[in-house]
XYZ file of C-alpha atoms in Angstrom:
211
model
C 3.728 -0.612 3.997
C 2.423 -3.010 6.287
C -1.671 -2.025 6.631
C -3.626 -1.829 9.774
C -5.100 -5.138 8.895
C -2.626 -7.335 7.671
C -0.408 -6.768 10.669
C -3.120 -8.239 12.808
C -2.608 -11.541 11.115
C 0.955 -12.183 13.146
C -1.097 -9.915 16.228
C -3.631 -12.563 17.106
C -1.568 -15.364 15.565
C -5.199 -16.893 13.927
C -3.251 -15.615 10.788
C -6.986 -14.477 9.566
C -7.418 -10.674 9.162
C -11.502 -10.660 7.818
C -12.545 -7.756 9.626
C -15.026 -6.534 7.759
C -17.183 -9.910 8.428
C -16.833 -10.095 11.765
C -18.589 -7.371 14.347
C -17.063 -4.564 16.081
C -16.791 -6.572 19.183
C -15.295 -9.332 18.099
C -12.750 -6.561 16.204
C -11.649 -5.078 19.233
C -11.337 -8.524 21.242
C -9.133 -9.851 18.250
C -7.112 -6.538 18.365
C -6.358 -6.864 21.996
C -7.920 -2.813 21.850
C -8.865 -1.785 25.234
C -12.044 0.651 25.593
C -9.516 3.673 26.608
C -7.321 2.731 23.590
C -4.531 1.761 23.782
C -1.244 2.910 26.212
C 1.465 4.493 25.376
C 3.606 1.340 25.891
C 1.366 -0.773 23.990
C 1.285 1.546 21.367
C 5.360 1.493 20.984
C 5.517 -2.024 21.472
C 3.315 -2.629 18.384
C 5.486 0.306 16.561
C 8.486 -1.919 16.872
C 7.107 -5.010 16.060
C 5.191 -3.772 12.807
C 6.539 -1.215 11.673
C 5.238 2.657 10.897
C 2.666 3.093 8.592
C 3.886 4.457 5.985
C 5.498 3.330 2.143
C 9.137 2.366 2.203
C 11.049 5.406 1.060
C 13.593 3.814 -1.499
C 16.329 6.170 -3.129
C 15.570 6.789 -6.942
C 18.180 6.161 -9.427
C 19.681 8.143 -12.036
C 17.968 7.880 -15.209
C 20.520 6.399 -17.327
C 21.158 3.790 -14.225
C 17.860 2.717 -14.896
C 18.061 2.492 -18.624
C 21.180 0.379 -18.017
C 19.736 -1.590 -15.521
C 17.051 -3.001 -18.360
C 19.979 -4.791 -20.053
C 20.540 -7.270 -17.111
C 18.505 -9.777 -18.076
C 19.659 -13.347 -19.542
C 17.662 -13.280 -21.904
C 18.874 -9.739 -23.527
C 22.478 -11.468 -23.069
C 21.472 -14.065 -25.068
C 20.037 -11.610 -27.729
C 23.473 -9.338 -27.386
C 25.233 -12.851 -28.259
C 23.186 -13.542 -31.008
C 23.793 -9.906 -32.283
C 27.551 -10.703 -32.440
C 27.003 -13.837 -34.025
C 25.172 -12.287 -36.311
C 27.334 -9.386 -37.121
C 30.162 -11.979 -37.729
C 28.395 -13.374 -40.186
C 27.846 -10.005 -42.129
C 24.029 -11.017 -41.444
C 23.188 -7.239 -41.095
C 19.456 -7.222 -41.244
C 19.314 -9.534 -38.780
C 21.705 -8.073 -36.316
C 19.997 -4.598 -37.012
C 16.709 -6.223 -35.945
C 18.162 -8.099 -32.957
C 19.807 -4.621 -31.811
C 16.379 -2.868 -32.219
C 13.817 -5.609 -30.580
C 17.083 -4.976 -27.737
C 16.536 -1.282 -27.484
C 12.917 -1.052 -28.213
C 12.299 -3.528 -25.039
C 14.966 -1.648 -22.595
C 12.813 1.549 -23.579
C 9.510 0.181 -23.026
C 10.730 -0.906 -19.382
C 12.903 2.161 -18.639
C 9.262 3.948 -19.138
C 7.513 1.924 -17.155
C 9.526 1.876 -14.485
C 9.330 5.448 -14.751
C 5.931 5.541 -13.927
C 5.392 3.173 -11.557
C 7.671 5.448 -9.622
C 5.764 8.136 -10.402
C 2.471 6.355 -9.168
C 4.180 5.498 -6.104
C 4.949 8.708 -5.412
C 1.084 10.339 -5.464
C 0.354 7.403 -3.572
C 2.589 8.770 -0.860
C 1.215 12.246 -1.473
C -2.297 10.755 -0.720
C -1.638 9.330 2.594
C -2.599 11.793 5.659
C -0.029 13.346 7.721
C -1.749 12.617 10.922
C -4.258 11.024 12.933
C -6.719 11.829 15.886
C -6.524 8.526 18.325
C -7.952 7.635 21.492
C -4.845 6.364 23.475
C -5.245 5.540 27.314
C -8.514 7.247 27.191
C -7.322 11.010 25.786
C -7.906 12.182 22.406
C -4.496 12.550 20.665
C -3.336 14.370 17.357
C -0.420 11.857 16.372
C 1.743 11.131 12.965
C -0.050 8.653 10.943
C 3.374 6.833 10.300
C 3.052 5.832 14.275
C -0.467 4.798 14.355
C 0.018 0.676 15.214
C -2.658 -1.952 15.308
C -5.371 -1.612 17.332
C -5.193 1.932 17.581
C -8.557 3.879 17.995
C -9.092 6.535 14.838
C -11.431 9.266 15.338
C -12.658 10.145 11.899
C -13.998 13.900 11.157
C -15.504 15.815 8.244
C -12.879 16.298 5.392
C -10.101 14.170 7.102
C -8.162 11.427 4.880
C -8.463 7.792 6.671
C -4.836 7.614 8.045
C -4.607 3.783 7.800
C -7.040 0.832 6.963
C -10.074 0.831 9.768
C -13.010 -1.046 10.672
C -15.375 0.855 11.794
C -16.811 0.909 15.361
C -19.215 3.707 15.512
C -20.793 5.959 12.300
C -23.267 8.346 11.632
C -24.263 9.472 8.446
C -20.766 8.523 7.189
C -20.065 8.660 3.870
C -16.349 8.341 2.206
C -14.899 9.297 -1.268
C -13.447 5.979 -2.562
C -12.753 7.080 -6.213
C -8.677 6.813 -5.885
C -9.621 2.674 -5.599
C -12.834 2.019 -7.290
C -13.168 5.226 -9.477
C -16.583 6.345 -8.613
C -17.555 9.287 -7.957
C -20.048 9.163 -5.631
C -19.507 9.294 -1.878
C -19.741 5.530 -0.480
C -22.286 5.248 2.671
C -20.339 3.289 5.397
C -21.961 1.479 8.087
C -20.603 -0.462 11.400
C -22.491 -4.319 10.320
C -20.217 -6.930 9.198
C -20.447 -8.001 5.688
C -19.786 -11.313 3.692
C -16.335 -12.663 4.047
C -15.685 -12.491 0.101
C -17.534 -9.158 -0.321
C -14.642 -6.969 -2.571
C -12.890 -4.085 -1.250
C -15.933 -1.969 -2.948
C -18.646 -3.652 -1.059
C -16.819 -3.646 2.422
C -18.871 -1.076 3.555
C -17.698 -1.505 7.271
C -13.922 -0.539 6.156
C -12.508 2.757 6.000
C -9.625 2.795 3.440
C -6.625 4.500 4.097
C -6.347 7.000 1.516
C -9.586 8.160 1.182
């Protein structure tokens, strides 16, 4: 998924995308965002050129694919050969070790694999749905996957931040962060620009998508 952010780095062609240290104005000026939002055209324009915003839905293999699939590796082929080699020789021990440093490693990365699908997958579950924008000055319930650069995101009470944001306007804002950082506590968010190395925990000006 290309974010929010990240796509503005082939938008304004300054391939910088620091939004959370410079201000709101500044934001919208680099984001080419007009105060009505942005048109209809604009908005598919951008959808063509970046992309929706969403993860890249790959078909999952078949388990034993997978398992297979951990074999393909030169350096396994190389411990295969040495196996037969081995087993030629009437070395047993050492082909039965070969064979099981060979399985045991295709098992640790079948598992793996495994989960990083399965992470992948509650990531997916944790995106929103939709999005309330401001396009050519109307509120509008939309898809999150359509949302584009620039687009303006109204944020309300118990909503999940469709995309990466910076912030324009906030009151008494205050987001749940734990799927990144793993606090607890509700972050405060505010609208002022922060320092350009600040990490993703102390860009307070930055609504995360997810969250």
């Amino acid at each position: 998924m290309e974010s929010v952010l990240e796509a503005n780095k082939k938008l304004n062609g300054s391939g910088k995308a620091d939004f959370h240290s410079i201000s709101t104005e500044v934001a919208l000026k680099e984001l080419q965002t007009p105060e009505n939002g942005l048109t209809d055209d604009d908005a598919a324009q951008r959808l063509q050129a970046y992309g929706p915003n969403k993860l890249p839905e790959t078909k999952s293999q078949p388990a034993i694919i997978r398992f297979l699939y951990q074999f393909h590796n030169v350096l396994i082929y190389l411990l295969l050969a040495a196996a037969v080699v081995t087993a030629l020789l009437e070395y047993w021990i050492d082909t039965g070790v070969i064979l099981a440093v060979v399985i045991i490693n295709a098992l640790i990365g079948f598992i793996q694999e495994g989960k990083a699908e399965k992470a992948i997958e509650s990531i997916r579950k944790m995106l929103s749905l939709d999005a309330m924008v401001i396009r050519e000055g109307r509120r509008r319930k939309i898809d999150a996957a359509n949302l584009v650069p620039g687009d303006m995101v109204l944020l309300e009470p118990g909503d999940k931040v469709p995309a990466d944001v910076r912030l324009l306007k906030a009151k008494n804002l205050k987001i749940e962060e734990s799927v990144l950082t793993g606090e607890s506590v509700a972050v405060e968010k505010h609208t002022e620009p922060v320092a350009v190395d600040a990490v993703p925990g102390d860009r307070k000006c930055i609504a995360f998508s997810g969250t």
